[in-house]
Rosetta silent file (secondary structure, phi, psi, omega in degrees, C-alpha in Angstrom):
SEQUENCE: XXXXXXXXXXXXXXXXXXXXXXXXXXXXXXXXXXXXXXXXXXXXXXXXXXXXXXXXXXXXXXXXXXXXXXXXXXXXXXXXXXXXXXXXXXXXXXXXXXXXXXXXXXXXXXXXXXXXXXXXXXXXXXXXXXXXXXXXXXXXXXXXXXXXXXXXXXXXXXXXXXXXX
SCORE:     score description
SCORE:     0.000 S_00000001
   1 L     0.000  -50.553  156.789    0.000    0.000    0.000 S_00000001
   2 L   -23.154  -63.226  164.149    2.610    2.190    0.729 S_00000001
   3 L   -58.557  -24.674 -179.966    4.365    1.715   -2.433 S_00000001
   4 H   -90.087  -11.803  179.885    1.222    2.307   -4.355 S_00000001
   5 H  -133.135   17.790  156.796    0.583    5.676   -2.839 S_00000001
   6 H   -87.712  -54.214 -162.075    4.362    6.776   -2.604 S_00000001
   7 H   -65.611  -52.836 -165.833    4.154    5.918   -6.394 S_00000001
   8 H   -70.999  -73.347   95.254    0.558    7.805   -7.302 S_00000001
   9 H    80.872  -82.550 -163.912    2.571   10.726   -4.839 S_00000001
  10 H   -95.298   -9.746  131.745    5.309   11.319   -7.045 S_00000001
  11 H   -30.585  -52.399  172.261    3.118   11.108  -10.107 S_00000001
  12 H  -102.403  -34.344 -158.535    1.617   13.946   -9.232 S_00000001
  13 H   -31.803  -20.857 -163.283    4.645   15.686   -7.135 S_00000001
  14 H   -85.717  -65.195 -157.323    4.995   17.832  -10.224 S_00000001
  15 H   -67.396  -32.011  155.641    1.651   19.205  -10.369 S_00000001
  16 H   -49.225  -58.777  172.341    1.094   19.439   -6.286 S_00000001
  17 L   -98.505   40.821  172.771    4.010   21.758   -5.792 S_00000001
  18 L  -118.522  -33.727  154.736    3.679   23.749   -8.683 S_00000001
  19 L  -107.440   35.996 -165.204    0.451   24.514   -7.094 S_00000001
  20 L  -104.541  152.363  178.096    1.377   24.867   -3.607 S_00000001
  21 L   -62.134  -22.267 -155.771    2.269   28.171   -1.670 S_00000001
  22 E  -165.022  130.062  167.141    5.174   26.908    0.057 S_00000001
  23 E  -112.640  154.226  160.153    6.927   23.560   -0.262 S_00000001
  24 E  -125.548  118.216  147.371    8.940   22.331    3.298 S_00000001
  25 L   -78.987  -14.019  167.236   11.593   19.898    2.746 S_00000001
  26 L   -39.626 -161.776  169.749   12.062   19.695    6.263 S_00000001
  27 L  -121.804  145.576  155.830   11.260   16.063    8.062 S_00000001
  28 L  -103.786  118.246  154.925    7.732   16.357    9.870 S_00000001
  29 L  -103.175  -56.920 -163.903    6.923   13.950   12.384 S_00000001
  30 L  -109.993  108.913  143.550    3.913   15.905   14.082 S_00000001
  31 E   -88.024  121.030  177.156    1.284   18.695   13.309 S_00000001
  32 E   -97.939  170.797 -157.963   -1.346   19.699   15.970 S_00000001
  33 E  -148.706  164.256 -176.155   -4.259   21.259   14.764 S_00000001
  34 E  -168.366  150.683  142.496   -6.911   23.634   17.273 S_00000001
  35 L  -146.635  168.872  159.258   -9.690   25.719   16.863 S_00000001
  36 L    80.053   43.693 -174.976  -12.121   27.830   18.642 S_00000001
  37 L  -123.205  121.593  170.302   -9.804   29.532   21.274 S_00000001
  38 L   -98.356  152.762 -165.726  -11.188   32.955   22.639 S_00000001
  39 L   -60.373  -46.586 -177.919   -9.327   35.686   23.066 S_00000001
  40 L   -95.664   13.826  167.256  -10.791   36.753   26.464 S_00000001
  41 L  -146.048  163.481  176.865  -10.530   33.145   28.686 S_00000001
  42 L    -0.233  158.877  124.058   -7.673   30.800   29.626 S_00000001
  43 L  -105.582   88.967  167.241   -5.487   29.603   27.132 S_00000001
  44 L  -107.205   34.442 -132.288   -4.313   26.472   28.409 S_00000001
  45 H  -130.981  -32.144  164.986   -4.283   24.554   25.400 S_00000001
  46 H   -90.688   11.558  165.951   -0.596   26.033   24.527 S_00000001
  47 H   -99.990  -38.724 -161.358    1.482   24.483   27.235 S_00000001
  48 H   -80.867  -29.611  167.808   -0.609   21.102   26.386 S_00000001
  49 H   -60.586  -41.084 -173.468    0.276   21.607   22.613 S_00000001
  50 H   -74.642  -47.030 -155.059    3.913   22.732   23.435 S_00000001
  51 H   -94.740    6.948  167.282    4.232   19.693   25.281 S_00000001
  52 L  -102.262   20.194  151.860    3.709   17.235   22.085 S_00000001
  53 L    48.892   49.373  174.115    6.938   19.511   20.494 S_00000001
  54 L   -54.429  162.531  158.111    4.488   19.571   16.837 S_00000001
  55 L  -105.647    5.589 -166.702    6.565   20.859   13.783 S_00000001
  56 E  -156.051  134.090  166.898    3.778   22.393   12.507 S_00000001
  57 E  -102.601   84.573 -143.986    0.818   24.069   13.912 S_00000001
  58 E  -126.494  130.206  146.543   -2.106   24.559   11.732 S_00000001
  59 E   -36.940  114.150  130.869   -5.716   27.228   12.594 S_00000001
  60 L   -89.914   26.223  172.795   -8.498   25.839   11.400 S_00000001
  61 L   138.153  120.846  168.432  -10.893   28.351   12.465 S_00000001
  62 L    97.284    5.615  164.960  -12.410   30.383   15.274 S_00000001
  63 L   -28.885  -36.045 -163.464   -8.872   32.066   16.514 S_00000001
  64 L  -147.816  164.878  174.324  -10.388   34.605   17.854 S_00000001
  65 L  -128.270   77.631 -163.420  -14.315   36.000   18.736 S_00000001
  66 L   -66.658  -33.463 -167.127  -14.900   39.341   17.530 S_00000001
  67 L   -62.456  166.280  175.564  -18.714   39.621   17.070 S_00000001
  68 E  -126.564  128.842  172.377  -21.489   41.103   19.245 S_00000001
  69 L   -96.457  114.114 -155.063  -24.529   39.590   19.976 S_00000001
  70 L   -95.267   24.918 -170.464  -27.010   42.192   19.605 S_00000001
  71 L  -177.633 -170.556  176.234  -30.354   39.308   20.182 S_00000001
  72 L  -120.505  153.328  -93.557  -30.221   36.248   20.364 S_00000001
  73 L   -32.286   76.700  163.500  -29.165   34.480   17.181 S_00000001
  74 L  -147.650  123.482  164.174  -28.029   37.548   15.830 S_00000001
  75 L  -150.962  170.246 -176.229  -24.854   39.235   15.978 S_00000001
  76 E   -87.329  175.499 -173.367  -22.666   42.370   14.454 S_00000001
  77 L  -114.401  142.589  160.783  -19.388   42.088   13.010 S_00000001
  78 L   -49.094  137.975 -176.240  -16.642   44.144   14.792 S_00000001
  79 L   -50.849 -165.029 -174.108  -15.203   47.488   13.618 S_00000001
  80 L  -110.143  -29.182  167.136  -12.045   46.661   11.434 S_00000001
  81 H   -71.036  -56.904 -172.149  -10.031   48.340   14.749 S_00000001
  82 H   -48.319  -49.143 -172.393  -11.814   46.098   17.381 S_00000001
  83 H   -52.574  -34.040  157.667  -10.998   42.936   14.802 S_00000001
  84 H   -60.512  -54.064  160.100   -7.494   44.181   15.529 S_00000001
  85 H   -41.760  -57.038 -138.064   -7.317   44.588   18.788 S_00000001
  86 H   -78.014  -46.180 -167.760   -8.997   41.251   19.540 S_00000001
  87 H   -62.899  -46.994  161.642   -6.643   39.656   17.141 S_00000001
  88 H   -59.450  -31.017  138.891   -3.805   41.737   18.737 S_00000001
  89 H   -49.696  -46.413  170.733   -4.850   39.766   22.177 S_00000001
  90 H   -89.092  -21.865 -179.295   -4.502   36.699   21.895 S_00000001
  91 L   -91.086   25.750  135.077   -1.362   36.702   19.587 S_00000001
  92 L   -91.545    0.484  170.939    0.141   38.969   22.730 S_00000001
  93 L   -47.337  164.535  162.848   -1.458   36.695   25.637 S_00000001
  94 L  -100.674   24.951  111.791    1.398   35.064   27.541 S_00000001
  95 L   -30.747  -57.536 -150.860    0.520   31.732   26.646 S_00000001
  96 H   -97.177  -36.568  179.943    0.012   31.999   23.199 S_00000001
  97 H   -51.186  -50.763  170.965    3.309   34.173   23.078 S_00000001
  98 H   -57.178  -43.921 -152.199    5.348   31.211   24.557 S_00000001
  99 H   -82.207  -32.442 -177.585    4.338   28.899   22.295 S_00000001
 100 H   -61.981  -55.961 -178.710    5.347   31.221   19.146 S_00000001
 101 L   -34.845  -18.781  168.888    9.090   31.281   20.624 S_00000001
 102 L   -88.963 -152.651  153.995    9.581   27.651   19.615 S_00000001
 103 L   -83.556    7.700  157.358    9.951   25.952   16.360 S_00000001
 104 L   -43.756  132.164  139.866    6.651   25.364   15.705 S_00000001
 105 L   -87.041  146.064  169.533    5.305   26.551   12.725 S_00000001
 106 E  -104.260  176.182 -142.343    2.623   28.160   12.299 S_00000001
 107 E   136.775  155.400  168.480   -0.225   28.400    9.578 S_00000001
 108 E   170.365  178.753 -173.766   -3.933   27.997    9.718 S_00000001
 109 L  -117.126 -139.854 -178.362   -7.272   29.486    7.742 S_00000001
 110 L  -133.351  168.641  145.029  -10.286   31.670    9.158 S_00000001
 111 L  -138.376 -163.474  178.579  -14.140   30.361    9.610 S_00000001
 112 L   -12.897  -94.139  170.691  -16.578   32.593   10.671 S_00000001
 113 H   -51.287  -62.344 -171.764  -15.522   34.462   13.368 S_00000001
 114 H   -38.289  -26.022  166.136  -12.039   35.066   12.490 S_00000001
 115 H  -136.300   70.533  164.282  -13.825   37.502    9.802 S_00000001
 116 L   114.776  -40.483  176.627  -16.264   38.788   11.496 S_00000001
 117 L  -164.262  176.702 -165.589  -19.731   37.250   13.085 S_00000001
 118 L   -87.896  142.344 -155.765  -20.959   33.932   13.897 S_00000001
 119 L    32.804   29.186 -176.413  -22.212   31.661   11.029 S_00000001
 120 L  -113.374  153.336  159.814  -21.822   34.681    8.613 S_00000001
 121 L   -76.613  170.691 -172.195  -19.884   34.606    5.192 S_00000001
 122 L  -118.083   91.401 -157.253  -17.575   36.838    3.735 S_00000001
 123 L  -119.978  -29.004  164.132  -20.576   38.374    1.534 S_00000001
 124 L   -95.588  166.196 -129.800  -18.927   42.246    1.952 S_00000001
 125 H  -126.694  -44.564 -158.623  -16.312   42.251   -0.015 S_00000001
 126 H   -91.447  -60.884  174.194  -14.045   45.503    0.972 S_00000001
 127 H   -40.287  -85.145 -173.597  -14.473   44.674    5.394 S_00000001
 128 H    -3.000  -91.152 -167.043  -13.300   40.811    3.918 S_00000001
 129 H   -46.020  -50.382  149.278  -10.202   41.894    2.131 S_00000001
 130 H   -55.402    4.533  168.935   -9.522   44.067    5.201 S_00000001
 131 H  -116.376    4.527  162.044   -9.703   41.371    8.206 S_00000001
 132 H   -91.609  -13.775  154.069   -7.842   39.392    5.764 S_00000001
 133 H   -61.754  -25.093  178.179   -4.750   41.187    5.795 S_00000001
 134 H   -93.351  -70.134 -156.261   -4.889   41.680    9.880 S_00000001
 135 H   -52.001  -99.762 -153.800   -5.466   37.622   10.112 S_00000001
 136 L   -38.104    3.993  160.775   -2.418   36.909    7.615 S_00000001
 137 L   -92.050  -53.575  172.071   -0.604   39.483    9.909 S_00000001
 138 L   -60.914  -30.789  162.411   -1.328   37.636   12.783 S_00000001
 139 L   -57.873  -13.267 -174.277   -0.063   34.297   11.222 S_00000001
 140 L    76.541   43.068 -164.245    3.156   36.119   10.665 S_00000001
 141 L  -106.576  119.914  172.489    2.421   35.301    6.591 S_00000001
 142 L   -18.261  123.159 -171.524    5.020   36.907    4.439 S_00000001
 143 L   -87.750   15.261  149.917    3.789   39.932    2.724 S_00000001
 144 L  -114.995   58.021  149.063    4.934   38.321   -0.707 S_00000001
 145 L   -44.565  122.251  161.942    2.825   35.374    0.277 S_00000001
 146 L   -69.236  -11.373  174.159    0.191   34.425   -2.491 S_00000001
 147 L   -62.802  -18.600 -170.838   -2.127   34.126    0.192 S_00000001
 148 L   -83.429  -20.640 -169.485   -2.274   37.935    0.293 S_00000001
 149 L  -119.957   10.320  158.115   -3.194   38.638   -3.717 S_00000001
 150 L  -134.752  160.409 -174.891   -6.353   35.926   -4.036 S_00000001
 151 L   -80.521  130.689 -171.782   -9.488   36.205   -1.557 S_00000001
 152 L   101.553  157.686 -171.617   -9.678   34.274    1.086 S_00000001
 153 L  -132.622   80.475  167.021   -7.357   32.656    3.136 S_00000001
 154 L   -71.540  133.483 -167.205   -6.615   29.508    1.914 S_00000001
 155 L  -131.735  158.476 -154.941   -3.358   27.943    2.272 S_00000001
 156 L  -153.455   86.790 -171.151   -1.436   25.342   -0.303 S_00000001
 157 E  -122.833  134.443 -150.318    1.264   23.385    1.603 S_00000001
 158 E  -129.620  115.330  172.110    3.103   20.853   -0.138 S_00000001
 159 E  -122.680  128.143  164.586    5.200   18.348    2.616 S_00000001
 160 L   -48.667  130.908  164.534    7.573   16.120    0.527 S_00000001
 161 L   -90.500    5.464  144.073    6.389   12.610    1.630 S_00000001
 162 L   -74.899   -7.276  179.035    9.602   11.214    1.854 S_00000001
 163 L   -81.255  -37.243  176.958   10.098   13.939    4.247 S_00000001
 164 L   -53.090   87.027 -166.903    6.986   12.536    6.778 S_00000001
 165 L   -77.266    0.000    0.000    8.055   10.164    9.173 S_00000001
């Protein structure tokens, strides 16, 4: 099995990083994955991550909780400074701060909240493109990143599989 999907693997390897953001040649053994960590309670979820030493970290969603609930299921989306702030909290918590100082990497995407309200879409267009440049700040994402020049923030990571242990 192995051999058959090592084989289909580098079949494609041409077409996979030609459309990936970022190739790592590095060795991986571990990536932890999280979501759904507010800004304003505990984080203790980054000493218990930090202590399985990942090489990779990846967001899937929910970093942060910007929105206001003005009823009850209904809420507003955050000024484009409060989305900053909030964002500016948690990657300055001291928690979340220790955890950047290792060699994790980091990466991840948005869902909801991360641009803006709870179950809502990214249906305005110009407020989008602005909380997508403050998240891809907060990831630390390169400003000649391709994530920054198409909408949305979708990521394209290409790990060598001879690299995965």
């Amino acid at each position: 099995y192995q051999r058959r999907v090592r084989g289909l693997l580098s079949a494609t390897l041409p077409l996979l990083v030609a459309g990936a953001d970022f190739v790592d040649e590095t060795p991986i053994e571990k990536i932890s994955f999280a979501s759904c960590s507010h800004q304003n309670k505990e984080q203790p979820l980054w000493s218990e991550i930090a202590r399985w030493d990942p090489d990779y970290f990846i967001w899937l969603g929910d970093a942060v909780y910007t929105d206001t609930r003005v009823r009850p299921f209904s809420w507003k989306p955050p000024s484009i400074a409060r989305y900053s702030e909030q964002l500016h909290k948690m990657k300055t918590s001291h928690d979340y701060q220790s955890f950047q100082k290792r060699r994790t990497k980091i990466v991840g995407v948005w869902d909801d909240h991360d641009y803006g309200v709870n179950d809502g879409g990214a249906s305005d267009d110009l407020y989008t493109a602005a909380v997508q440049d403050i998240f891809l700040d907060f990831l630390d994402e390169p400003e000649e990143s391709p994530r920054r020049k198409r909408r949305g923030c979708t990521a394209h990571i290409y790990w060598e599989p001879e690299k995965i242990e």
